[in-house]
mmCIF file of C-alpha atoms and ligand atoms in Angstrom:
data_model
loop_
_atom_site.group_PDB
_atom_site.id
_atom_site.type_symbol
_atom_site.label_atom_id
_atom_site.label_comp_id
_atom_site.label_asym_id
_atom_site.label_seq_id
_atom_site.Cartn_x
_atom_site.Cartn_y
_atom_site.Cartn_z
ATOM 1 C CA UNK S 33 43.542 68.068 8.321
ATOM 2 C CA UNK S 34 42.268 70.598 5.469
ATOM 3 C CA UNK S 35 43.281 71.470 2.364
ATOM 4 C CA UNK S 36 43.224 75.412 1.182
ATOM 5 C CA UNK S 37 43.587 76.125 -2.400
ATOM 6 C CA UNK S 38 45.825 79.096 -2.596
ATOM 7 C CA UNK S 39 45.156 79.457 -6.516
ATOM 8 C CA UNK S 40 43.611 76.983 -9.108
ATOM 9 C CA UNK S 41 44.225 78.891 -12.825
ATOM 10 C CA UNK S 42 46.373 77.095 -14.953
ATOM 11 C CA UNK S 43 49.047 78.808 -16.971
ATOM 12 C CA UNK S 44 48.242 82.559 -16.127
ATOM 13 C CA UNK S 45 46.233 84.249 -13.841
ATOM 14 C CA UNK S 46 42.691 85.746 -14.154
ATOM 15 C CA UNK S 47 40.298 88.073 -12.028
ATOM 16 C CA UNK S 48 38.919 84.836 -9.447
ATOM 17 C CA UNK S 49 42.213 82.174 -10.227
ATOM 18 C CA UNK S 50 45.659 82.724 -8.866
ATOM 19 C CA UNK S 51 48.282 80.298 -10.224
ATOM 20 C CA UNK S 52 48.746 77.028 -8.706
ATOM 21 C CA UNK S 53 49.688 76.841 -4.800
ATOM 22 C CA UNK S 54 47.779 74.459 -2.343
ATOM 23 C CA UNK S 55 48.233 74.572 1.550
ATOM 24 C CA UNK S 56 47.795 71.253 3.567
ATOM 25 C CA UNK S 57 47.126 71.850 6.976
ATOM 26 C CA UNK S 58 48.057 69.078 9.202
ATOM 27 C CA UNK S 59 46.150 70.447 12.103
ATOM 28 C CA UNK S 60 47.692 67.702 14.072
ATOM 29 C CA UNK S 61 47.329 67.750 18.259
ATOM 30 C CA UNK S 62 51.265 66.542 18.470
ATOM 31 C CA UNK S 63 53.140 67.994 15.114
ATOM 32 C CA UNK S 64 51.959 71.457 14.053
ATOM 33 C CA UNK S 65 52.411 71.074 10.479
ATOM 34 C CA UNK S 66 51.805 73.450 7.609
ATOM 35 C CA UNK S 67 53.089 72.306 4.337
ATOM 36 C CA UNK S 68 52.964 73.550 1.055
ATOM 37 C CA UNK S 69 52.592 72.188 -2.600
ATOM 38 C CA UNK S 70 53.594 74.505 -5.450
ATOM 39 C CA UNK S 71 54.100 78.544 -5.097
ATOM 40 C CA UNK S 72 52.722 80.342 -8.257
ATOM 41 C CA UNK S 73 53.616 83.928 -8.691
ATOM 42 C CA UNK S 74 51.519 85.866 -6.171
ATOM 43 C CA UNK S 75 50.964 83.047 -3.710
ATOM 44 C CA UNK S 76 52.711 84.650 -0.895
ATOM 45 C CA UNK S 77 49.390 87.517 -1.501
ATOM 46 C CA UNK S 78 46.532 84.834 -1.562
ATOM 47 C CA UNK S 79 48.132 83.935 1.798
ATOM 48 C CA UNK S 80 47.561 87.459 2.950
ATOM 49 C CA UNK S 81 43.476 86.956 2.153
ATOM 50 C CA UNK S 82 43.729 83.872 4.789
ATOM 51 C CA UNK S 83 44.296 83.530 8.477
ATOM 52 C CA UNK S 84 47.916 81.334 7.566
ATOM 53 C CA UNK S 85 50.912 83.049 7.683
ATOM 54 C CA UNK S 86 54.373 81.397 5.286
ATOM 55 C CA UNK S 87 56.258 81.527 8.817
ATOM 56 C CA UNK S 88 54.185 78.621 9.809
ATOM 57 C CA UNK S 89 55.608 76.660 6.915
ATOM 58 C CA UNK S 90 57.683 73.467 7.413
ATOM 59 C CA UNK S 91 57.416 72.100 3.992
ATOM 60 C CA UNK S 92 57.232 72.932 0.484
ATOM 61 C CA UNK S 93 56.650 70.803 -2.482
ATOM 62 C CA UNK S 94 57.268 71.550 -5.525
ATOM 63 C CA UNK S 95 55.501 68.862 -8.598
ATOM 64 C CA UNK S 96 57.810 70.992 -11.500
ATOM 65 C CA UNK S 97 59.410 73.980 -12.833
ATOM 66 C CA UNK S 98 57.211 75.330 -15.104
ATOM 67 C CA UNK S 99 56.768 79.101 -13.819
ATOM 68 C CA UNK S 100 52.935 78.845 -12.942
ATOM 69 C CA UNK S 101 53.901 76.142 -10.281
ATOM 70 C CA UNK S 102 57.158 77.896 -9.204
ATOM 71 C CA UNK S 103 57.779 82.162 -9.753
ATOM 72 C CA UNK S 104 56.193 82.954 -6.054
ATOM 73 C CA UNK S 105 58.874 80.808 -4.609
ATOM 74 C CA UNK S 106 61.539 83.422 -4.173
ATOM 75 C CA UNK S 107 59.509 85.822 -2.721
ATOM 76 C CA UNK S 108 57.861 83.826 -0.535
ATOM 77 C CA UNK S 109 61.052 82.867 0.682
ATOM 78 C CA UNK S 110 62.192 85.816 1.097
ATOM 79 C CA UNK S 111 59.293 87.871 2.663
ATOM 80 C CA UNK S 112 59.441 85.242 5.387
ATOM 81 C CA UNK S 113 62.997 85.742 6.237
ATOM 82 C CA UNK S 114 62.590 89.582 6.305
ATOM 83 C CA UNK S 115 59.381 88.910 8.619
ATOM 84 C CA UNK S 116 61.737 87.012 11.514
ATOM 85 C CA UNK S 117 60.415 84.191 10.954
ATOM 86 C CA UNK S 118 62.864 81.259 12.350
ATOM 87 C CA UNK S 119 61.008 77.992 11.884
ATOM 88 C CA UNK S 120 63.697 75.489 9.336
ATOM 89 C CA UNK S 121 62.161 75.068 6.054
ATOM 90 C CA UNK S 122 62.596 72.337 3.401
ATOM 91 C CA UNK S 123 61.803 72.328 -0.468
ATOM 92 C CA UNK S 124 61.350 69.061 -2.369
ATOM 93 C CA UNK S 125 61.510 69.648 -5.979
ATOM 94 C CA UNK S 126 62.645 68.090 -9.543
ATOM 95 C CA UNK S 127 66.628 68.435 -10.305
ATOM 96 C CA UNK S 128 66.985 72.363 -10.982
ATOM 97 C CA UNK S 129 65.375 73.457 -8.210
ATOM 98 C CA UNK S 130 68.428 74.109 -6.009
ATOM 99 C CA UNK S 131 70.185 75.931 -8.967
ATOM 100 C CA UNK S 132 66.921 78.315 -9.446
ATOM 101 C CA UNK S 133 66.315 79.237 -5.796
ATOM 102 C CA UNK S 134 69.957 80.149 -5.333
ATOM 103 C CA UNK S 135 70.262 82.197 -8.383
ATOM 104 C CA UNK S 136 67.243 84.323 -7.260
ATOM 105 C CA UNK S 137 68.601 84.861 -4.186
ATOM 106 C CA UNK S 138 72.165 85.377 -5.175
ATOM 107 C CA UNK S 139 71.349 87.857 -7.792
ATOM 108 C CA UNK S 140 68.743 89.569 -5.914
ATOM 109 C CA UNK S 141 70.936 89.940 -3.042
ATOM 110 C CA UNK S 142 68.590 88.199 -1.005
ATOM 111 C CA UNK S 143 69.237 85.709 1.849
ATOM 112 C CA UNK S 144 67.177 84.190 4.660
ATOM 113 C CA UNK S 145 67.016 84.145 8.452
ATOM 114 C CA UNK S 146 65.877 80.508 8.649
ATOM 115 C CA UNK S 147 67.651 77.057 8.033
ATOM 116 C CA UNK S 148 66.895 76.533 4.415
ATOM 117 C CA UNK S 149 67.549 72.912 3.110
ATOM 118 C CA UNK S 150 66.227 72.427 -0.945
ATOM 119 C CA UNK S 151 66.490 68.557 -1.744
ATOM 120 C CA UNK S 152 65.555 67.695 -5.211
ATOM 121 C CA UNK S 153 63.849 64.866 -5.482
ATOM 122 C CA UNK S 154 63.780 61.279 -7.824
ATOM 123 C CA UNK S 155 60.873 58.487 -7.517
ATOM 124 C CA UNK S 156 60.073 57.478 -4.469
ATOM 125 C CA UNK S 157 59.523 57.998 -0.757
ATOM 126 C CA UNK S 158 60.879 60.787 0.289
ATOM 127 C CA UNK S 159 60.594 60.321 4.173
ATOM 128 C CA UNK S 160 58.483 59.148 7.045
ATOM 129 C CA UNK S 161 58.473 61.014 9.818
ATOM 130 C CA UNK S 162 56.723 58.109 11.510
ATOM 131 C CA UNK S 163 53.674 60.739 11.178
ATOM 132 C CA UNK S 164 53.544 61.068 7.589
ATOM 133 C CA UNK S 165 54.976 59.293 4.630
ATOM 134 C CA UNK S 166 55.046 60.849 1.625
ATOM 135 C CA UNK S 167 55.929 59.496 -1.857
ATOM 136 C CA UNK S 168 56.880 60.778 -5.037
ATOM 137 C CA UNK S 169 55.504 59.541 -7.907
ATOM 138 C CA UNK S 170 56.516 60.689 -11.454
ATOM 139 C CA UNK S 171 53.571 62.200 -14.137
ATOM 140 C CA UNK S 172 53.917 62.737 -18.165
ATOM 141 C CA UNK S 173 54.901 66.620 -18.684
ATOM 142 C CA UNK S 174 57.246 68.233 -20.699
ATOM 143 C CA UNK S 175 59.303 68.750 -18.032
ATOM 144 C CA UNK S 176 60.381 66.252 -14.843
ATOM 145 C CA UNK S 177 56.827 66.534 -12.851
ATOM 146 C CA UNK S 178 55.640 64.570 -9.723
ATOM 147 C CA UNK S 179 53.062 63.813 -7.944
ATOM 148 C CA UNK S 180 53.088 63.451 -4.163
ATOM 149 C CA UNK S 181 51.119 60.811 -2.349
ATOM 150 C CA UNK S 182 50.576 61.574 1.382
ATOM 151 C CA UNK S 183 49.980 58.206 3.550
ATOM 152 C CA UNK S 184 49.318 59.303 7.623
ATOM 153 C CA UNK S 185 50.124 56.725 10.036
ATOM 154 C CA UNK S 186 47.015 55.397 11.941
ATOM 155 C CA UNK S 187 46.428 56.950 15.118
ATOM 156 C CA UNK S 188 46.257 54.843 18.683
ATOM 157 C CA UNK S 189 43.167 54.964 19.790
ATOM 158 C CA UNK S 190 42.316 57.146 23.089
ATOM 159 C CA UNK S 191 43.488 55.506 26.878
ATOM 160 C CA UNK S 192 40.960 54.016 28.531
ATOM 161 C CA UNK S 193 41.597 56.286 32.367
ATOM 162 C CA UNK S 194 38.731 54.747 33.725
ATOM 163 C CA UNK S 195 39.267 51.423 32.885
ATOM 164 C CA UNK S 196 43.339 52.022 34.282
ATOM 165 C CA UNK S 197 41.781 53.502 37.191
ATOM 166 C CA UNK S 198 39.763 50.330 38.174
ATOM 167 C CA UNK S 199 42.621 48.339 38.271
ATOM 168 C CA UNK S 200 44.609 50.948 40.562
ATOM 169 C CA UNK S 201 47.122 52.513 38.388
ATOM 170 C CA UNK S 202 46.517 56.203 39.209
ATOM 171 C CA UNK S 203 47.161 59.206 36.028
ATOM 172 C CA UNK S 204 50.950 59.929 35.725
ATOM 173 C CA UNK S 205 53.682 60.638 34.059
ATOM 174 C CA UNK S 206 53.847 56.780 32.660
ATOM 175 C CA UNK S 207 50.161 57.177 31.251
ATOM 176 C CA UNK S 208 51.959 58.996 27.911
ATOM 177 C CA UNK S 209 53.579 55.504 27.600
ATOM 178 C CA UNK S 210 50.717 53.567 27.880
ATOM 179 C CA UNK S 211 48.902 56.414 25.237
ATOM 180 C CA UNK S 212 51.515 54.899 22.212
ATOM 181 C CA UNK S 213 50.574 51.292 22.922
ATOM 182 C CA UNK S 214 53.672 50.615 25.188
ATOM 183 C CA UNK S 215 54.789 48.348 28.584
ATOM 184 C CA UNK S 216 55.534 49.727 31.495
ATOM 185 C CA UNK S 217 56.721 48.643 34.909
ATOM 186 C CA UNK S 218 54.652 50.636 38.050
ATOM 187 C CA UNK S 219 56.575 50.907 41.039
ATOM 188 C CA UNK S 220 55.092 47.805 42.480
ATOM 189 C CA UNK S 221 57.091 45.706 39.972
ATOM 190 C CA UNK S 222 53.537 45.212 37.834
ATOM 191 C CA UNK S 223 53.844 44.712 33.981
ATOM 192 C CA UNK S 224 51.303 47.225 32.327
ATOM 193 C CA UNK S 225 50.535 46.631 28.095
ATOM 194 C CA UNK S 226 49.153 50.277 27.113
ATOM 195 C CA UNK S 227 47.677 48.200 24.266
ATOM 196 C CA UNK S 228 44.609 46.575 26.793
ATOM 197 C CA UNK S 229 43.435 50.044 27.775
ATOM 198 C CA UNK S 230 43.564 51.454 24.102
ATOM 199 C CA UNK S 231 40.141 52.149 22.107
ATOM 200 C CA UNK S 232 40.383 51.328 18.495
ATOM 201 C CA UNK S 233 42.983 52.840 16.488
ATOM 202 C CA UNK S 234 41.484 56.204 13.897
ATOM 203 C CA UNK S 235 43.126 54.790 10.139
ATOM 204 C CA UNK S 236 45.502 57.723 8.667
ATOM 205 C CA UNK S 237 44.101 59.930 6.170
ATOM 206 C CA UNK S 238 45.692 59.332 2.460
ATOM 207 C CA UNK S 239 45.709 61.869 -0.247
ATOM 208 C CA UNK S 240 47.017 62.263 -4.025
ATOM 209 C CA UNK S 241 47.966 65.547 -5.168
ATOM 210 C CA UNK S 242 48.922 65.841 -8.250
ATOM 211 C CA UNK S 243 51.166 67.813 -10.808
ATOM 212 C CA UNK S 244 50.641 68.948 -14.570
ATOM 213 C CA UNK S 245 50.142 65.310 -16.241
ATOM 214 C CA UNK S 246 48.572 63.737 -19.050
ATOM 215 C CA UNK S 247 47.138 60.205 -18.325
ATOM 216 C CA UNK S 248 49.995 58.086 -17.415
ATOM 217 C CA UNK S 249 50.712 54.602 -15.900
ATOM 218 C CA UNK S 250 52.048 55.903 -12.690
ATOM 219 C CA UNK S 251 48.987 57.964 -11.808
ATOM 220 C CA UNK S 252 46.812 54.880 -10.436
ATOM 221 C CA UNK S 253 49.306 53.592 -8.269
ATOM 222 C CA UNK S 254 49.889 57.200 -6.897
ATOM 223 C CA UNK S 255 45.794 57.406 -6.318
ATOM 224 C CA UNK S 256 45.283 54.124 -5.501
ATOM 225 C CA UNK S 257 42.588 54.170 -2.558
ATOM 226 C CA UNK S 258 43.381 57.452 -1.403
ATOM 227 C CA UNK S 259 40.612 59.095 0.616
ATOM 228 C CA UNK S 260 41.092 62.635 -1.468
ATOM 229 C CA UNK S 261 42.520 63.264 -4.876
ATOM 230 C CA UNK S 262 43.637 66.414 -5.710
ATOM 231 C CA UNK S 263 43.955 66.306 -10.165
ATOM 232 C CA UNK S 264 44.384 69.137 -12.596
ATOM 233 C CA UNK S 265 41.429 69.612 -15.403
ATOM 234 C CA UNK S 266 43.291 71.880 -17.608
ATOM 235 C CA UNK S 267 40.822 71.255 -20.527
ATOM 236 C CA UNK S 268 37.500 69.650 -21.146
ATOM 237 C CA UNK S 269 37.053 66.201 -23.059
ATOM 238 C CA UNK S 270 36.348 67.458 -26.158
ATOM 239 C CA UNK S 271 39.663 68.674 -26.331
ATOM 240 C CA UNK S 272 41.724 65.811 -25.071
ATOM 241 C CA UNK S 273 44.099 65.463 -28.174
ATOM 242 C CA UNK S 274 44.991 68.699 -27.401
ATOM 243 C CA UNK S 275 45.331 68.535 -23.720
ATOM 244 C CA UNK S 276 46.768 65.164 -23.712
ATOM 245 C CA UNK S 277 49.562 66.536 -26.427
ATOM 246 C CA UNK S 278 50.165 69.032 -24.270
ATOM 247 C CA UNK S 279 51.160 67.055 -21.276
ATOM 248 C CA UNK S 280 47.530 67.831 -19.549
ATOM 249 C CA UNK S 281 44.248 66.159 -18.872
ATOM 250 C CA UNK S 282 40.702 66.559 -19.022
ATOM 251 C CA UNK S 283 37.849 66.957 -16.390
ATOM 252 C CA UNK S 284 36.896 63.607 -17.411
ATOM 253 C CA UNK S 285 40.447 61.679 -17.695
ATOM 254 C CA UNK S 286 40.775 63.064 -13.930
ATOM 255 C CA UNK S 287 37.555 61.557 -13.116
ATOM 256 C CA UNK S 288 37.872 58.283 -14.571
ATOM 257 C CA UNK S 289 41.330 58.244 -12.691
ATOM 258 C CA UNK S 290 40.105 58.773 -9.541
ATOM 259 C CA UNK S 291 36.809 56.181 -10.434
ATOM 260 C CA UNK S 292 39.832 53.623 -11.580
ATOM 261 C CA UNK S 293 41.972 53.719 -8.521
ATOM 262 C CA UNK S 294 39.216 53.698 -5.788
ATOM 263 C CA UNK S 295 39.502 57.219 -4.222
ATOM 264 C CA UNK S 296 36.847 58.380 -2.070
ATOM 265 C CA UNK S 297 36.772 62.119 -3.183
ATOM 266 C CA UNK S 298 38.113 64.081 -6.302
ATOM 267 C CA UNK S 299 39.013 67.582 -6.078
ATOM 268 C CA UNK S 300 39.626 69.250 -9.958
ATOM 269 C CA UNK S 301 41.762 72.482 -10.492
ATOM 270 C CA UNK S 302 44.452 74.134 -12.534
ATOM 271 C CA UNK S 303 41.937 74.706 -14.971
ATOM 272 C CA UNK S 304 42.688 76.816 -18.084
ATOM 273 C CA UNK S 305 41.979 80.768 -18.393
ATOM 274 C CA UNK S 306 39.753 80.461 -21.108
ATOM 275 C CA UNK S 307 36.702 78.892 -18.803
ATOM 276 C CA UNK S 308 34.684 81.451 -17.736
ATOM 277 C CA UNK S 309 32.393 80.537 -14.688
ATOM 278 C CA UNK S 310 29.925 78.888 -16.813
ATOM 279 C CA UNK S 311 32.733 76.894 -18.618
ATOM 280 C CA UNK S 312 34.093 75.899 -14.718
ATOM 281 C CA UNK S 313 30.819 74.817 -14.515
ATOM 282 C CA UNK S 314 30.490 72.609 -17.331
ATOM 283 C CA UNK S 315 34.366 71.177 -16.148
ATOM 284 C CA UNK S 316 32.773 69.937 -12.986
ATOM 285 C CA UNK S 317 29.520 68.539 -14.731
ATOM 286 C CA UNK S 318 31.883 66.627 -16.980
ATOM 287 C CA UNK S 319 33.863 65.155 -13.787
ATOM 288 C CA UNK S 320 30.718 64.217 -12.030
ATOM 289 C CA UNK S 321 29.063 62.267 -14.823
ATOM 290 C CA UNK S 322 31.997 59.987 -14.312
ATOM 291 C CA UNK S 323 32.626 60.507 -10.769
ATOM 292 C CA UNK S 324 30.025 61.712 -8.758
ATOM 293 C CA UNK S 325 32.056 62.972 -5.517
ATOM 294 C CA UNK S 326 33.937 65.556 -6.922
ATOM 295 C CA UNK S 327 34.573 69.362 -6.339
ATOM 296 C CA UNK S 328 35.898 71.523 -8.449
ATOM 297 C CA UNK S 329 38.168 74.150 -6.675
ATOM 298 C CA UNK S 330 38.088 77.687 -6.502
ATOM 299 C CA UNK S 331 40.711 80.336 -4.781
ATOM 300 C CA UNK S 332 40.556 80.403 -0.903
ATOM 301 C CA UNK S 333 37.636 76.685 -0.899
ATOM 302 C CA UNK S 334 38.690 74.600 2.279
ATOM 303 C CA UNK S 335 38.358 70.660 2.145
ATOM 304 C CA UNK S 336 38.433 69.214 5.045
ATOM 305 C CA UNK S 337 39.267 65.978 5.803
HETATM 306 ZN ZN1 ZN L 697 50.666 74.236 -14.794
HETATM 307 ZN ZN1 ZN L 698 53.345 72.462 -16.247
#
């Protein structure tokens, strides 16, 4: 799967930093997947500067209302109705976001093509699709935020044809059986357990991605082993009171978070307008004296995974 940061600017927009919007690419052989988390104003544009198109979306997540995370929802929404696109869609959100989607379309006189279902969302899992499970977790903002923790299932490991092959059970139909681990009965009245001719199963990937939050008790459970951490770094550390007031963190709060709950790799963004490049730079540094595996993201970086 890969990750594609749509826009990384916290707050408002500047020349290289579109507001908040990340695209998680399942990239899965079974479930084509394309999911969503947050839509800043102008998102449905960065997606134009990619090779992903918003009809591929199944589902979007949104960690809270605050505009930067939310005012390129409507048109999103709408430009892929108006583009044909027929593919059901679902929004998880904080309580509001049903009443805010409608009104924008109601007013506007807008509408889509597509089954549209908005749930909003408390603590908790919110489904598992026996692919994915994904969990809500809630963050310290000024307004109801969450962060979503994204558990895949481990994958069987491949069939062993050869192996099946040797003991005379020729390729058919029943071999996608034998593929998930189950029994099956051949025609000769034989018992077959897909589970002796599996390889070892590949562990699920598990990511964090987090909305606005200031440090908070939640936030290591939420992270808690999780092969890639996705954190906001609105400010740097020598303005914590200030971040932390503000219902934010720093570069190096996100980094001792992820060095705390035992993540493989940290991924900063959402970081304020008033870092130039240099000051970006100076972000990251602060993250990696803490943590060394750590990226900080920019519009349009892949992380692959
Ligand atoms: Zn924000
Ligand atoms: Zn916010």
């Amino acid at each position: 799967m890969e990750l594609i940061f749509l826009g990384t600017s916290a707050g408002v927009p500047t020349r290289t930093r579109n507001m908040t919007s990340i695209l998680l690419n399942l990239q899965q052989p079974t479930v084509s997947q394309m999911w969503l988390f947050d839509c800043g104003e102008g998102t449905q544009h960065q997606f134009l500067r990619t090779e992903f198109h918003p009809g591929k979306l199944n589902k979007i997540f949104i960690t809270h209302l605050h505009g930067d995370h939310l005012f390129g929802l409507p048109g999103l929404l709408c430009s892929r109705s108006m583009q044909g696109n027929t593919l059901p869609l679902t929004i998880y959100g904080p309580k509001g976001l049903k009443t805010f989607v409608e009104t924008a379309l109601q007013l506007s006189g807008s509408w889509t093509d597509y089954p549209l279902t908005i749930e909003e969302i408390g603590p908790g899992e919110l489904f598992d699709d026996g692919h994915f499970r994904v969990t809500a977790y809630p963050l310290n903002h000024p307004v109801e935020c969450y962060g979503y923790r994204i558990e895949e299932h481990d994958k069987p490991g491949t069939l062993n044809a050869a192996a099946l092959k040797a003991d005379g059970i020729s390729p058919g139909p029943l071999f996608q059986q034998l593929k998930q681990g189950l029994t099956v009965t051949l025609e000769d009245g034989r018992m077959i357990d897909g589970s002796h001719y599996l390889g070892p199963a590949t562990p699920g990937k598990t990511l964090a991605i987090f909305g606005d939050t200031a440090p908070c008790e939640g936030a290591l459970a939420l992270a808690r082993d999780v092969d890639l951490m996705v954190h906001e770094a609105t400010l740097e550390d020598a303005m914590a009171e200030k971040a932390n007031s503000r219902g934010h963190s720093t570069a190096l709060q996100a980094a001792a978070l992820a060095k705390e709950a035992g993540a493989t790799k940290l991924v900063i963004t959402h970081v304020s307008s008033r870092y130039d490049a240099e000051g970006c730079r100076r972000l990251l540094e602060e993250s990696r004296s803490c943590f060394a595996n750590c990226e900080l993201a920019e519009d349009f970086k892949v992380i692959s995974l």
